[in-house]
Short mmCIF file of C-alpha atoms and ligand atoms in Angstrom, two decimals:
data_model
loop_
_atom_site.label_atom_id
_atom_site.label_comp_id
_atom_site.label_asym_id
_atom_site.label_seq_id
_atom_site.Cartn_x
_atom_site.Cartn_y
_atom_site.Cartn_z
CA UNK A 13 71.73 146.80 137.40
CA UNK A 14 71.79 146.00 140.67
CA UNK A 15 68.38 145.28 141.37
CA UNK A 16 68.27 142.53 138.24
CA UNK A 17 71.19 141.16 139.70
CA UNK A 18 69.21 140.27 142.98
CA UNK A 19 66.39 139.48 141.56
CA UNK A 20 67.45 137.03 139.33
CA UNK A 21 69.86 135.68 141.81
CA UNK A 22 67.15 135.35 144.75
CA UNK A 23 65.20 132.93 142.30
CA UNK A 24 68.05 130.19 141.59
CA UNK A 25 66.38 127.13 141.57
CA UNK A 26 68.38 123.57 142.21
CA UNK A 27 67.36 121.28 139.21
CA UNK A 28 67.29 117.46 140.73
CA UNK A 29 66.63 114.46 137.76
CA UNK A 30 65.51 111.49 139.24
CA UNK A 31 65.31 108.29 137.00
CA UNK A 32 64.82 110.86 133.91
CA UNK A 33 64.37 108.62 130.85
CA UNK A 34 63.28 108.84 127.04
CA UNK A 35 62.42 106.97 124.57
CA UNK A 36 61.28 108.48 121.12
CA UNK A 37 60.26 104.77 119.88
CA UNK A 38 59.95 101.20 121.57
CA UNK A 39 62.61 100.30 119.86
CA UNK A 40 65.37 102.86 121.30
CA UNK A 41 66.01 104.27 124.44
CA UNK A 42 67.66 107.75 124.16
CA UNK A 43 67.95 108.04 127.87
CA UNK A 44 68.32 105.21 130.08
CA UNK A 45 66.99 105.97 133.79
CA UNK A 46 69.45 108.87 134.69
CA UNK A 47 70.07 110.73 138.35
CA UNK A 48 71.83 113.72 138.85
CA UNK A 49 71.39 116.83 141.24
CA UNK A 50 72.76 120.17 139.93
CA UNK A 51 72.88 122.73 142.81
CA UNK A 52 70.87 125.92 142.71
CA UNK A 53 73.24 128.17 141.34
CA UNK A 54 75.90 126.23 139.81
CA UNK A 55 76.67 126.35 135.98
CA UNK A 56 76.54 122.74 134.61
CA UNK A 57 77.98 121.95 131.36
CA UNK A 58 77.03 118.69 129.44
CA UNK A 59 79.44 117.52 127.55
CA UNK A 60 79.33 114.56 125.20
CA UNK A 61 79.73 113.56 121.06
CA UNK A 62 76.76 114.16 118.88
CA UNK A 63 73.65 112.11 119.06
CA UNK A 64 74.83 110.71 122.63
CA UNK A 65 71.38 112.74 124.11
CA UNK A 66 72.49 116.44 125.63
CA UNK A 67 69.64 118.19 123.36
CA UNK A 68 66.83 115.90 124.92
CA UNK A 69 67.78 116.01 128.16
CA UNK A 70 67.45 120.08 128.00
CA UNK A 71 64.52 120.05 126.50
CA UNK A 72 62.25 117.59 129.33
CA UNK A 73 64.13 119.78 131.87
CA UNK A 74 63.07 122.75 129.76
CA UNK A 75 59.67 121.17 128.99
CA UNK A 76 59.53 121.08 125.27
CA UNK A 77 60.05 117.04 125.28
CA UNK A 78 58.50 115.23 127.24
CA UNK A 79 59.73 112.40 130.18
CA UNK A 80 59.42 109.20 129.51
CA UNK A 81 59.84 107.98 132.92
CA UNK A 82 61.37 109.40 136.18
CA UNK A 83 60.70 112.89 137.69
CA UNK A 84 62.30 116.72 137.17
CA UNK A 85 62.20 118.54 140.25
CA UNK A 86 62.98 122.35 139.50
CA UNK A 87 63.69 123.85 143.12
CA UNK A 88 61.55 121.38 144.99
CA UNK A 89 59.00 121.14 143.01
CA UNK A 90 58.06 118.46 140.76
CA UNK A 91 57.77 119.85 136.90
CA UNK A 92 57.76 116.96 134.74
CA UNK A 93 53.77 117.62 134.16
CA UNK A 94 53.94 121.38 133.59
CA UNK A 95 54.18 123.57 130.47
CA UNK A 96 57.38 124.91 129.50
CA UNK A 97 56.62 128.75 130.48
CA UNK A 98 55.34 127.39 134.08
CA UNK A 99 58.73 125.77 134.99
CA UNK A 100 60.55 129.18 135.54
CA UNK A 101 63.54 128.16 132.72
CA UNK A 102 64.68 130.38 129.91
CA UNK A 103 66.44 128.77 126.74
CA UNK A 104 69.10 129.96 124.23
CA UNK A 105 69.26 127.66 121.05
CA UNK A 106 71.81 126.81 119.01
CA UNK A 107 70.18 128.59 115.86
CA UNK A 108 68.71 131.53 117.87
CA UNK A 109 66.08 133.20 115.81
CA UNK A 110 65.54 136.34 116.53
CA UNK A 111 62.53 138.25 114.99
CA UNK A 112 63.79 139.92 112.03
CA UNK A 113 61.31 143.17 111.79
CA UNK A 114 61.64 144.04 115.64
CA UNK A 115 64.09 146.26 117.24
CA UNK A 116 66.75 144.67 119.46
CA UNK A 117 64.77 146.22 121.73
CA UNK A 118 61.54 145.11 120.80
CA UNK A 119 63.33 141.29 121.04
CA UNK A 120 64.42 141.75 124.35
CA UNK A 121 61.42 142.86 125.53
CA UNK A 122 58.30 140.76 123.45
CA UNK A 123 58.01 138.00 126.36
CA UNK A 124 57.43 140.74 128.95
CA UNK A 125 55.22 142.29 126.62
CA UNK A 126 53.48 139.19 126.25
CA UNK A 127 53.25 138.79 129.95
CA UNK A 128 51.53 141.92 130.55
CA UNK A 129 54.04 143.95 132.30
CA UNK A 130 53.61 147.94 132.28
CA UNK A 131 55.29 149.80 130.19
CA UNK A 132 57.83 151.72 132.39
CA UNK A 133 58.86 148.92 134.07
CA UNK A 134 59.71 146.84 130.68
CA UNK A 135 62.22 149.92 129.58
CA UNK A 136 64.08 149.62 132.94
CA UNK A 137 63.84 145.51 132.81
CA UNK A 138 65.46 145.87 128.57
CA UNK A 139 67.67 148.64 129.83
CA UNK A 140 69.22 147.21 132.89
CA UNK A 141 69.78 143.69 130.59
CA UNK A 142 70.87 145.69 127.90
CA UNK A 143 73.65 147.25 129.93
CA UNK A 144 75.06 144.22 131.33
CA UNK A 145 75.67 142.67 127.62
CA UNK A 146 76.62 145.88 126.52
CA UNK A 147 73.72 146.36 123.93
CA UNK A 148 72.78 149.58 125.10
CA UNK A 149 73.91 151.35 121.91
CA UNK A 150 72.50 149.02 119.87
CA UNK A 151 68.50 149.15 120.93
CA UNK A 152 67.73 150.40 117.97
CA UNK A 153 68.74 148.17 115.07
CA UNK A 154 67.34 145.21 113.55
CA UNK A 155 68.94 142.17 113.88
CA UNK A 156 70.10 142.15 110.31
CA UNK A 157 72.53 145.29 111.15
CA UNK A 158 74.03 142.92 114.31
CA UNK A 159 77.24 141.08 114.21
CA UNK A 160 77.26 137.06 115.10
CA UNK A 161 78.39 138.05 118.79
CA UNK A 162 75.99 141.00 118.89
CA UNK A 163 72.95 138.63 118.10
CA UNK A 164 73.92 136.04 120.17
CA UNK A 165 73.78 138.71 123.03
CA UNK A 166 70.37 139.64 122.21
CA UNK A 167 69.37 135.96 122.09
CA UNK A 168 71.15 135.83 125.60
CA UNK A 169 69.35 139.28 126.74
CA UNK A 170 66.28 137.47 125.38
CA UNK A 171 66.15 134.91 127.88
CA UNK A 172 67.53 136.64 130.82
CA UNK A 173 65.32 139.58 130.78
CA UNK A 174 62.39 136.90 132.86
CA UNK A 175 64.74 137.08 135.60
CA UNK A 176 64.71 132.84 134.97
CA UNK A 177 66.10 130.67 137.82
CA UNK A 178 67.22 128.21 135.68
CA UNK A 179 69.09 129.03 132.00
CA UNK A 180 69.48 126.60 129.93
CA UNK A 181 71.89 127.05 126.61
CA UNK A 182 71.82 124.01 123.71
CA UNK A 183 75.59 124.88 121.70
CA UNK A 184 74.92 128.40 121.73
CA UNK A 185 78.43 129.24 120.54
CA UNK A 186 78.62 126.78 118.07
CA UNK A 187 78.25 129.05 114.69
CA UNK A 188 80.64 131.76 115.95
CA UNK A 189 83.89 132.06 114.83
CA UNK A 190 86.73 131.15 116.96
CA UNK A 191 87.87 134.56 118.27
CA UNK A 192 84.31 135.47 118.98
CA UNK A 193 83.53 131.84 120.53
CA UNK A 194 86.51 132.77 123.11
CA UNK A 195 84.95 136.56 123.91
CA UNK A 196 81.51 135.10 124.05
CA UNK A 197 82.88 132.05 126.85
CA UNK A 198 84.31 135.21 128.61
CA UNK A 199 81.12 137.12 128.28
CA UNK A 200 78.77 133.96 129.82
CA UNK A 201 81.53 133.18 132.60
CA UNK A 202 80.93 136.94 133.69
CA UNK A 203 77.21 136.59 133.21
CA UNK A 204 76.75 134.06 135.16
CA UNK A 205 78.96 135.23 138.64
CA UNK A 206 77.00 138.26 138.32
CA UNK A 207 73.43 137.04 137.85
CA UNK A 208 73.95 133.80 139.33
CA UNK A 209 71.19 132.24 137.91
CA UNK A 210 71.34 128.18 138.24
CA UNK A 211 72.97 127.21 134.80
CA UNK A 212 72.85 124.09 132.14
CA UNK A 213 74.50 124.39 129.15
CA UNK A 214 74.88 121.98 126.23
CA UNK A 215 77.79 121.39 124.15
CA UNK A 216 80.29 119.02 122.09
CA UNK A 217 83.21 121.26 122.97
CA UNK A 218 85.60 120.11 125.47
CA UNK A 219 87.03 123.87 125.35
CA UNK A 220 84.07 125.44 126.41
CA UNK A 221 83.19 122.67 128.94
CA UNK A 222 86.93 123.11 130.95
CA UNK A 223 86.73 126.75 130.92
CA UNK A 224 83.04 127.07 131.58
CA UNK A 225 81.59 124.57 134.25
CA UNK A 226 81.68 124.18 137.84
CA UNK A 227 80.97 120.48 136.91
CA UNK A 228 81.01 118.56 133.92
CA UNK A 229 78.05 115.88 133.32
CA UNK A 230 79.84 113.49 130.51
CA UNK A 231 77.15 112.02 128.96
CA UNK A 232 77.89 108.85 126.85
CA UNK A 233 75.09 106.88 124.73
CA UNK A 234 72.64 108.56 127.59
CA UNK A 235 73.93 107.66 130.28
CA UNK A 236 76.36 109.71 132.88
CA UNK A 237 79.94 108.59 132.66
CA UNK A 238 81.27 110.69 134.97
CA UNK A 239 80.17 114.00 136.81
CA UNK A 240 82.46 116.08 138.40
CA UNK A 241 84.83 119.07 138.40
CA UNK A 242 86.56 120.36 135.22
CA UNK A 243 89.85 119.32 137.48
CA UNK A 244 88.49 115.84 139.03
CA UNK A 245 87.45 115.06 135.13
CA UNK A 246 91.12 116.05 133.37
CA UNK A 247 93.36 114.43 136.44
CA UNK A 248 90.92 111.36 137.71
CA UNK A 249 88.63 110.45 134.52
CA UNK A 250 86.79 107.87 135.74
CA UNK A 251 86.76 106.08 132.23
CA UNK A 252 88.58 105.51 128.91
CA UNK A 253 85.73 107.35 127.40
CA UNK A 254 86.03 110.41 129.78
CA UNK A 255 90.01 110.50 129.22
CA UNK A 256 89.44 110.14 124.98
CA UNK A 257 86.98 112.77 125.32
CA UNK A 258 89.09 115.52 127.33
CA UNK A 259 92.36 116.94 126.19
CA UNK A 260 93.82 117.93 123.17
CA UNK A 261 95.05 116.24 122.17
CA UNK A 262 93.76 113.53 124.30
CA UNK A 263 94.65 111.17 126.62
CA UNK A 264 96.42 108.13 124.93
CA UNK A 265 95.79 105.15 125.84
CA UNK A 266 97.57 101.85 125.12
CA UNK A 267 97.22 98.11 125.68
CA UNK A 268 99.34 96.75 128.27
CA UNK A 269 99.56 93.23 129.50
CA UNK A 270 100.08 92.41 133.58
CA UNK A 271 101.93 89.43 135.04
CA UNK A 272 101.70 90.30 138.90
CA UNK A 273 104.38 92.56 138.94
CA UNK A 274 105.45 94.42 135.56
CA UNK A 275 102.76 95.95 133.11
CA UNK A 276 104.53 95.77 129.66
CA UNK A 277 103.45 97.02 126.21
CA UNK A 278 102.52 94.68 123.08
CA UNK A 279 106.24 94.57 121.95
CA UNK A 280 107.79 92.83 125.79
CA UNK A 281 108.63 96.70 127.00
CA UNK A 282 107.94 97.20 130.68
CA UNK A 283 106.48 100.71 131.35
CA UNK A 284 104.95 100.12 134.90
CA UNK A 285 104.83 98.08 137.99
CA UNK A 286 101.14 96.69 138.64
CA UNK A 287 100.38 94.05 141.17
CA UNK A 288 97.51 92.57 138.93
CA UNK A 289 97.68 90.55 136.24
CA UNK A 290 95.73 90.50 133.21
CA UNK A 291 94.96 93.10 130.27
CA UNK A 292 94.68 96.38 131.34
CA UNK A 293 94.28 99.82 129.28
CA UNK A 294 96.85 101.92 130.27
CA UNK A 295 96.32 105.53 129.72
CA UNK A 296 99.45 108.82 129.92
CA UNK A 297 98.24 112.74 128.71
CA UNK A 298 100.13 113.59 126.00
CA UNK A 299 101.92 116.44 128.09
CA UNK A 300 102.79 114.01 130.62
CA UNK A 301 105.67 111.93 127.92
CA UNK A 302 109.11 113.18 128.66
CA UNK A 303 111.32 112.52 125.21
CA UNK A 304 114.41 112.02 126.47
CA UNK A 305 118.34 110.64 125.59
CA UNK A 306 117.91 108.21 128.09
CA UNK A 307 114.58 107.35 128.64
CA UNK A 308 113.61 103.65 129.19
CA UNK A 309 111.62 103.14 126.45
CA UNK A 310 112.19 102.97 122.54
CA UNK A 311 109.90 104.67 120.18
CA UNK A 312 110.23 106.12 116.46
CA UNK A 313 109.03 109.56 115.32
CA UNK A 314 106.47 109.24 112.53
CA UNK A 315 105.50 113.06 112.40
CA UNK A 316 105.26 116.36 114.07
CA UNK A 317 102.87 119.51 114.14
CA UNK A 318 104.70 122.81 115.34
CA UNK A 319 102.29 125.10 116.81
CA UNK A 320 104.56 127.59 117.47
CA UNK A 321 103.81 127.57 121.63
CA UNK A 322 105.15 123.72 121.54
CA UNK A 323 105.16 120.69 119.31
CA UNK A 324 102.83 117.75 118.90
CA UNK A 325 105.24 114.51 118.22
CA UNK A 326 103.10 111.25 117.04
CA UNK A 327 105.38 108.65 117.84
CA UNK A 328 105.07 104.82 117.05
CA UNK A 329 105.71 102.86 120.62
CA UNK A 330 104.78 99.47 120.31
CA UNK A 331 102.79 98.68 117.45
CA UNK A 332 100.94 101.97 118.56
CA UNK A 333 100.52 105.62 118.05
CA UNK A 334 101.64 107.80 121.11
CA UNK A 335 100.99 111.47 120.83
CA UNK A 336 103.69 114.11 122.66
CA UNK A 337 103.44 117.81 123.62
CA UNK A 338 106.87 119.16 124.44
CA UNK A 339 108.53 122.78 124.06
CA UNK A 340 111.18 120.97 121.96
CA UNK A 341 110.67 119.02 119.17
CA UNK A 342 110.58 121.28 116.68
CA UNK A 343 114.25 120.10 114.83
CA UNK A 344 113.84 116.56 115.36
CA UNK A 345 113.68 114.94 112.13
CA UNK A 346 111.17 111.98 110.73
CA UNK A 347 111.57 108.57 111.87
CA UNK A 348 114.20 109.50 114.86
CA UNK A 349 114.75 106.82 117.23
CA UNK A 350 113.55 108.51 120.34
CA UNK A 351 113.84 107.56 124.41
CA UNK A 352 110.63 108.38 126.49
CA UNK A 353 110.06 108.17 129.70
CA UNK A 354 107.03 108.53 132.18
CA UNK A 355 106.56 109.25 135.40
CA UNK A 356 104.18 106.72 137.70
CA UNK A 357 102.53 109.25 139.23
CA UNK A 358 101.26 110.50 136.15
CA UNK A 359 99.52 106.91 134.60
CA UNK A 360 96.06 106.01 134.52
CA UNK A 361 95.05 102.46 134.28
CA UNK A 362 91.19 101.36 133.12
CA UNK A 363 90.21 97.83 132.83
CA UNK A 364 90.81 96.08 129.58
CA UNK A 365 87.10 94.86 129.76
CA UNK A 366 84.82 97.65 130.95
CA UNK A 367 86.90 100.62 130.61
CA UNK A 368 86.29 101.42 133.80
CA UNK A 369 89.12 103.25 136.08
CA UNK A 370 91.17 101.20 138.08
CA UNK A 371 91.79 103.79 141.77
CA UNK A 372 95.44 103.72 142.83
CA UNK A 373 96.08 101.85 140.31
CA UNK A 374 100.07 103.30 141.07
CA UNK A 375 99.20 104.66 144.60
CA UNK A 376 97.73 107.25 145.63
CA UNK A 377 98.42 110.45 143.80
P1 ADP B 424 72.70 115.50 120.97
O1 ADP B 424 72.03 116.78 121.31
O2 ADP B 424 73.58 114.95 122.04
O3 ADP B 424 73.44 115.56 119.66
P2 ADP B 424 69.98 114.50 120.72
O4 ADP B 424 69.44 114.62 122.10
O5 ADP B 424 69.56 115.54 119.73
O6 ADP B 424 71.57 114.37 120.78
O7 ADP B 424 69.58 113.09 120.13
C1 ADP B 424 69.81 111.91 120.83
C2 ADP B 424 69.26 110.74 120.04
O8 ADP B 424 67.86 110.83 119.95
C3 ADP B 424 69.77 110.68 118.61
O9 ADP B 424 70.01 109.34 118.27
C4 ADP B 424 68.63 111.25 117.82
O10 ADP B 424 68.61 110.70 116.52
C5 ADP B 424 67.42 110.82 118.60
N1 ADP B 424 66.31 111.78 118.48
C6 ADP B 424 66.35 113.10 118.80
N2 ADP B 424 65.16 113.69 118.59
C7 ADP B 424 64.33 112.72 118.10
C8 ADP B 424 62.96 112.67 117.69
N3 ADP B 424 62.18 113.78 117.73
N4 ADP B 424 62.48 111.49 117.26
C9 ADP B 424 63.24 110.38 117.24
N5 ADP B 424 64.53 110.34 117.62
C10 ADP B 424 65.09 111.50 118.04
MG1 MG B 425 72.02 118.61 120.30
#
């Protein structure tokens, strides 16, 4: 094991986009002109709804689409031009087919079969791999005697066994079931430390995204929204689409009106002081809403979900919907007249116009 572990690691390749586009007609641009560096080594999760582009941009990075514009440098080198099996990339698919009459052994190994490599060596290469996903027992069997989680390890052996420098995963949890989604997050989080091997990985889950990446690329309608730290992305989103997109349940967000000095809600309440004026977009995290008996602000509870851990309260404020997680909550009964309360420190304020974040918005915190 520890020689695949080197190996693999020596060869982590920083992936650098620069002006990346794609268009599949004239008429639509998938991919506007997009930058980003992702450092050799580091797992990078895209995260963004369906259709928004995560899938394309894999695949020109991967080689099976190609650029429309802009350049892919895959450590150093420029690898917009090549073939797919010359770019030093190995790719796990959403609906991983594995080859039905082969061995899981057989599986592992057909691409260094394919490549030539001696015998002896390819039994070490499958064995070593085959340890570290613990398939070891399982060599033997056909695909069709493998669990979900089992076959998704082969799929993962699959593309690992190349030693790759850069792994790239399209929603490759997406058709497991929930427990097994949560081992297999475990399972790639532990992968990666130990092969280090410089990581992209695809998906519409928010879930796997927090728990997975050093840095999250958001990617809205193709373009980058925001690129940072699972951390930097929850505390400082740097958009109304960012904060929607992360939490559950998200961030809420509510229309507030400024006059130079108080930012109050639709209904006259004032919930902030703001030196602007104007209409702003003022955003609090669910977890963040104290319900309180003396809390400065009136709201009415319209429902509640008990979850057992803690209660989600939807509560109307303003003409709005506000969504609560407390510990309490649980006895409160429909349409209570409830006091919240929140602190500055915790608000987020994005421009009415743009959504864009609005820094300091409360001072620095
Ligand atoms: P995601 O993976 O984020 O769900 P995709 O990258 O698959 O999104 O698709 C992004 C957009 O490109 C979608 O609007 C999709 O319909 C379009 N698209 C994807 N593949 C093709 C194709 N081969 N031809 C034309 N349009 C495509
Ligand atoms: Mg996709």
């Amino acid at each position: 094991m520890a020689a695949i572990d080197t190996a693999i690691r020596a060869a982590a390749a920083a992936i650098a986009l620069k002006g990346v586009s794609k268009a599949y007609d004239a008429h639509s641009v998938v991919i506007p002109p997009l930058d980003a560096e992702l450092r050799a080594g580091e797992f990078t999760v895209v995260l963004g709804p369906s259709g928004c582009g995560k899938s394309t941009l894999l695949q020109m990075i991967a080689g099976l689409e190609r650029v429309s514009g802009g350049a892919i440098l895959i450590g150093g080198r420029e690898v917009q031009d090549l073939e797919p099996k010359l770019r030093g990339c190995a790719m796990v698919f959403q609906n991983y087919a594995l080859y039905p009459h082969m061995s899981v052994f057989d599986n592992i190994a057909y691409s260094l079969k394919v490549a030539g490599m001696p015998k002896g060596e390819r039994i070490a290469r499958v064995g070593a791999v085959a340890r570290m996903l613990g398939l070891d027992e399982l060599l033997g069997r056909k695909p069709a005697q493998l669990s979900g989680g089992q076959r998704q390890r082969v799929a993962i052996g699959r593309a690992i066994v190349r030693e790759p420098g850069v792994l790239l995963f399209d929603e490759p949890l997406s058709n497991l079931d929930a427990q097994l989604r949560h081992d297999m997050r475990i399972e790639l989080a532990d992968l990666h430390r130990r092969i280090g091997a410089t990581t992209v990985f695809v998906t519409h889950d928010q879930v796997e995204a927090m728990t997975l990446a050093d840095r999250i690329l958001i990617l809205n309608k193709g373009r980058i929204e925001q690129f940072d730290t699972p951390r930097a992305i929850y505390h400082r989103p740097a958009s109304v689409f960012v904060a929607k997109f992360i939490g559950a349940p998200p961030m809420n967000v509510l229309p507030v009106t400024g006059d130079g000095m108080t930012l109050r809600l639709a209904d006259g309440q004032a919930v902030a002081q703001h030196a602007d004026s104007g209409q702003f977009l003022l955003g609090i995290r669910p977890e963040d809403v104290t319900a309180s008996a003396k809390g400065p602000l009136q709201a009415q509870l319209r429902y509640r979900e008990d979850l057992g851990s803690h209660s989600v309260l939807a509560v109307d404020l303003a003409g709005s919907t506000l969504r609560i997680a407390t510990p309490f909550g649980a006895e409160l009964e429909i349409s209570a007249k409830l006091a919240l309360d929140f602190s500055p420190t915790r608000l987020h304020l994005f421009d009415a116009g743009t959504g864009q974040a609005i820094a300091n918005a409360f001072g620095p915190h």
